[in-house]
């Protein structure tokens, strides 16, 4: 059993598990942090961005000044943003049989895998995952395609050139594999390969293994996966949460008794408690708005935004914010808000109960009804007519490199009355802000990450008790900025096995058993013999038939009737055409009694040596030795067949035959 | 006993002795016992029995009545004990063989009724009351009661077990009560038999391997030595202390908690603590008990007035040990002077390294102990202020993850993992930090204190309770910071701290969590109260959003927050910090209309009460908004308060009226030194003018109406106010006839008395008020109102009637059935 690790990002995993005869890809997350090296794509022509000076080498060489621009001491690539794909060389991805998706954030690389690697398998995911994943992809494609950029920079990627660049460009990994965004056509084609599944549904893969999604409590439709055969169980935990937010709670019990637990997608900000951060978010929001400033919240169109809107609903009146407009801008804003209301069965109990009242499960419906929350596909069109300030704007993309957020950063960045509040933990907020410097607006970092923290992981592992834990290497040491926080790493026994990008792990357990079925007629013919109380044995002569990874013992075929001669037919009628069976032996040889028997039979000068596996009985006179081990007995004597047979018969007296 | 009670008692006794009658509840039986107790305390029990033979009858019948309720049985046992407490009565009851019948084998003891804990408890309490005179001892011995009491120490009911222990201690004290004064007393072998029996039992239990038995013996011993300081206790301690010392040698020490209690009880006994051997035992105990138990012992020893120097040093070292481990976990530097030097490998470090709960428990206990010790005059000197500050700060840093453990320190990495985000330890450490502000600290440490406090106030992860503690500690440190004369600006490090504090406070006032908003407002109120005189602070506060945010919180959806906002706005306004002249363009409205708005319209009581308190404070302090036109101010407030449904608001209205009267009568205190444009104190006016002023603000009408308020405290306050008004306005007058001017008032009073409070009364003329005041029997009313509301129901006669009525209920029901 092997694990191929194709992504180095612990929360955007992409691993391939080879288990029995199947090749299973676990998630295909897309690392978008590469886009931070690119200049933002402004929706409206930005004189500031278009007039940035080109970057030149120290020696004054300006051959890169078309590709690289300088802004406040940082260098950015002036090109269509590109993404860092999962490793494609480590394993032939056309051999992948299935892809299991755990949540909508972890499927963003799907089109790259299904459309460009010869993949012919099936993708499994829950319905909300697919629908919201589609929205995220649609938004991404829309953000990038609506700002066409003629230029595509490639010179800087040359290894010799990259060496000359300043950090972080110099240190960017695998830049040659970075790719531009996929198209909507590719998205549709990729999504068409998905087969929908429900929680606890058992899916047979070629009869060899069974995969089952379990609720993981992190997002709508998010799942952990159980991959099991008859005798082995692998759990894949990715992006789980124990907090009471909108999704169905995490199913922990089903993870018990795993041989291997692959653990990914823990919180990215282990020191920030989500409740405290929500409090911080609202305090800063209220403070800014009361001072007449605007608040910008760069966010994804689904996920934490639902919880934030729910808190907002409770808070809006008490904080005296009823008159402040809240805008949600995204090409998929409407679909996201609508979709969230129709996936009742995937929601937590409280929200499910509301559906029967009947009420919308999320209160943002009421916010929209009362005109407190308004949503638009983009800043163009209706929005520009309705826009009032001060206001609060939720919009993408959290990287601040594309999407409507770029426009608001340009618009509001110059005033210290305004605030940008970062809630998504996927991007470093300082790096995200770099191309907007110098910036007067206030920046608040309130990352809200509801995924498991290390205390919760340690409780989970105690509860679930897997034999082995496998996790990204980042989880096996404290974060580099807080090297003393030994509590911010996975602490379990035995210590977890860690992996990094482009590594292949041999998982530490051997498969020992395989289930074989016996056909009823064959079972009928068996005559078990009790050799010990409770243990019976029978010899089986059969044909092992293997198809679709199912093994069946069938009665041996009757021999073809001989060409003629009735005489022989009778003889062979019931006896298969095989050699006369030697009796099978069982039991163990008690050394002391054996020595006594030898003495009784006239052997003298017997010496017994203990070995690591058993005993050696030395007959010194006869220059013969008898090795008695757990599963074998050897009589070694030179050219004295008589002696050997005598000794063999003595040995056999201690064994049972059948 | 009055004749009516004597008449009712036989019937009640008969009802109680009848198993078929329903029994009055426990409360009635308790009240009945209280009544008998008051009778026996006032006179002779024997006489009581002679006057009421039904009681003897009851006591005789109870043991024989099968199926009697356990409550009545327990009552009878306790009553018998109460009566037999007097020796004469005891003899009388003994003659009738009544006591053995109740307390002996013939009684409930050992029978079916014994399974009820109430009965066992009644038996013990009866004996406890009975054992007041030496004659009781042979009786107890005859009964063989001692063995039963010893057995009851392990009773499943904690009340019974505890009472049994106390009875044993009492028996010992009673047996030795007759011993001659002056040491040394006779040896134990010369003690009375019952005392010897108790001592024998204690010896046996202290040597027992069973921890519960040891605990019971220690409890008895603690009770005995804690309450009695006679010379015989020295003999007892001399006899038992070797056994106690042997307990201390065991590992682990059994019943350590009770042992600590015993040691402290001995330490506080002047008869015993003079013994040199005892101090050695205490020193040994300090060294051998686990830190969780050694801590309370150390604290107890340190609070003693006369603890020997060496022992107190040892105790203090034990107390400091966990914090020494904490300091050592982050620093390589040697231990500071006066501080335990080698914390490695000691029991405190082992506890910190063991389970999470043990680690947290020990730290919280240590921090709490030091907080208790800090203000005591007998605390160790020199007080290690700097290391303690350092340790409290280190604990707080471990809790927020900013402490860096010393390389290779096991305790450090353990604390890092255990304390991160632990609110319990955070609260304890912040409390200690606040308490430590009473002493000065080295400037660099004080700077760190402010830095850590700011971290906590700023951190989104601070829970509301932790934040409240952080606010309290901050205030304590700010108050302790020396301010230069002239009051322009506080010293560093408080000055830069204040600059950073206000933005944090601003954010906290916007918190979605109401507890946070509430404690932020409380903090703001106190901060403004103490710092309003400093120009730097005033400037910073007025330049910030804080006053405006406080004003906005008057509209908060949570009533507690609105109440705190009212107090805060009131405080800011009285200090000239509310919407001051430094805020150009803003509305220049004062706080008065807003707070009057709260009083008139807030749906909850808390904010309205807070508003009334602010108004009273304003009037007393001569705040500009009240002093500009006090009559208009008071009239406006009283108008709003008079209609209020909350009695506290109405009572506060009377308080405001009193403040107004005192003011016009010339008793007003000095105006507030911070008040903007402090007015001249009103000139004392003659009483007549005061009455006229009171009439103008319609105070008499308010008070007269309140006199018949359905809530007694309001009526009482009104009565006191009217008395003040009458005594001032018409001193020395008797009770003349009411004149014609008073007629409509009299009529209104009649209506109010009848409960028609909605009826209004027009403005009153001073003459009419005077006439009414004279005609009213205010003194009589005051006496009636001073009685508690149940004074009628509390007399014994009513009790007996109630109980009889309960007993009679059943008969009525039966009749109804037919």
PDB file of C-alpha atoms in Angstrom, chain A residues 271-273 275-280 282-284 286-287 290-291 315 317-319 455 482 484-487, chain B residues 400-405 413 416-417 420 458 460-461 506-512 517 545 549 552 556-557:
ATOM      1  CA  UNK A 271      -3.761  30.147  17.530  1.00  0.00           C
ATOM      2  CA  UNK A 272      -6.917  31.966  16.484  1.00  0.00           C
ATOM      3  CA  UNK A 273     -10.157  30.863  18.058  1.00  0.00           C
ATOM      4  CA  UNK A 275     -15.415  32.723  18.133  1.00  0.00           C
ATOM      5  CA  UNK A 276     -12.934  35.377  19.190  1.00  0.00           C
ATOM      6  CA  UNK A 277     -12.273  36.214  15.573  1.00  0.00           C
ATOM      7  CA  UNK A 278     -15.966  36.646  14.799  1.00  0.00           C
ATOM      8  CA  UNK A 279     -16.159  39.035  17.752  1.00  0.00           C
ATOM      9  CA  UNK A 280     -13.152  40.915  16.454  1.00  0.00           C
ATOM     10  CA  UNK A 282     -17.856  42.648  14.172  1.00  0.00           C
ATOM     11  CA  UNK A 283     -16.169  45.061  16.584  1.00  0.00           C
ATOM     12  CA  UNK A 284     -14.012  46.405  13.784  1.00  0.00           C
ATOM     13  CA  UNK A 286     -19.080  48.433  13.666  1.00  0.00           C
ATOM     14  CA  UNK A 287     -16.308  50.814  14.607  1.00  0.00           C
ATOM     15  CA  UNK A 290     -19.856  54.301  12.898  1.00  0.00           C
ATOM     16  CA  UNK A 291     -16.976  56.512  11.895  1.00  0.00           C
ATOM     17  CA  UNK A 315     -25.935  41.740  15.453  1.00  0.00           C
ATOM     18  CA  UNK A 317     -29.850  45.869  15.011  1.00  0.00           C
ATOM     19  CA  UNK A 318     -28.079  45.745  18.337  1.00  0.00           C
ATOM     20  CA  UNK A 319     -25.074  47.500  16.867  1.00  0.00           C
ATOM     21  CA  UNK A 455      -6.335  20.037  20.806  1.00  0.00           C
ATOM     22  CA  UNK A 482       6.239  29.843  17.116  1.00  0.00           C
ATOM     23  CA  UNK A 484       8.270  26.928  21.246  1.00  0.00           C
ATOM     24  CA  UNK A 485       4.615  25.976  20.910  1.00  0.00           C
ATOM     25  CA  UNK A 486       4.972  22.226  21.218  1.00  0.00           C
ATOM     26  CA  UNK A 487       1.199  22.107  21.597  1.00  0.00           C
TER      27      UNK A 487
ATOM     28  CA  UNK B 400      -1.601  33.466  25.693  1.00  0.00           C
ATOM     29  CA  UNK B 401       1.176  31.488  24.065  1.00  0.00           C
ATOM     30  CA  UNK B 402       3.761  34.268  24.127  1.00  0.00           C
ATOM     31  CA  UNK B 403       6.066  32.738  26.743  1.00  0.00           C
ATOM     32  CA  UNK B 404       9.130  31.018  25.356  1.00  0.00           C
ATOM     33  CA  UNK B 405      10.220  28.109  27.557  1.00  0.00           C
ATOM     34  CA  UNK B 413       7.105  22.852  27.324  1.00  0.00           C
ATOM     35  CA  UNK B 416       3.158  25.793  27.104  1.00  0.00           C
ATOM     36  CA  UNK B 417       0.831  22.998  26.089  1.00  0.00           C
ATOM     37  CA  UNK B 420      -2.514  27.878  26.298  1.00  0.00           C
ATOM     38  CA  UNK B 458      -6.602  43.435  22.877  1.00  0.00           C
ATOM     39  CA  UNK B 460      -9.826  38.446  20.532  1.00  0.00           C
ATOM     40  CA  UNK B 461      -9.301  35.143  22.346  1.00  0.00           C
ATOM     41  CA  UNK B 506     -13.413  51.541  21.559  1.00  0.00           C
ATOM     42  CA  UNK B 507     -13.328  48.146  19.867  1.00  0.00           C
ATOM     43  CA  UNK B 508     -14.537  46.380  22.984  1.00  0.00           C
ATOM     44  CA  UNK B 509     -17.505  48.709  23.239  1.00  0.00           C
ATOM     45  CA  UNK B 510     -18.505  47.434  19.780  1.00  0.00           C
ATOM     46  CA  UNK B 511     -18.134  43.779  20.716  1.00  0.00           C
ATOM     47  CA  UNK B 512     -20.982  41.487  19.684  1.00  0.00           C
ATOM     48  CA  UNK B 517     -19.690  45.635  26.245  1.00  0.00           C
ATOM     49  CA  UNK B 545     -14.919  57.747  19.848  1.00  0.00           C
ATOM     50  CA  UNK B 549     -19.944  54.934  21.676  1.00  0.00           C
ATOM     51  CA  UNK B 552     -24.891  54.937  21.535  1.00  0.00           C
ATOM     52  CA  UNK B 556     -28.236  48.571  23.339  1.00  0.00           C
ATOM     53  CA  UNK B 557     -30.640  45.622  23.084  1.00  0.00           C
TER      54      UNK B 557
END
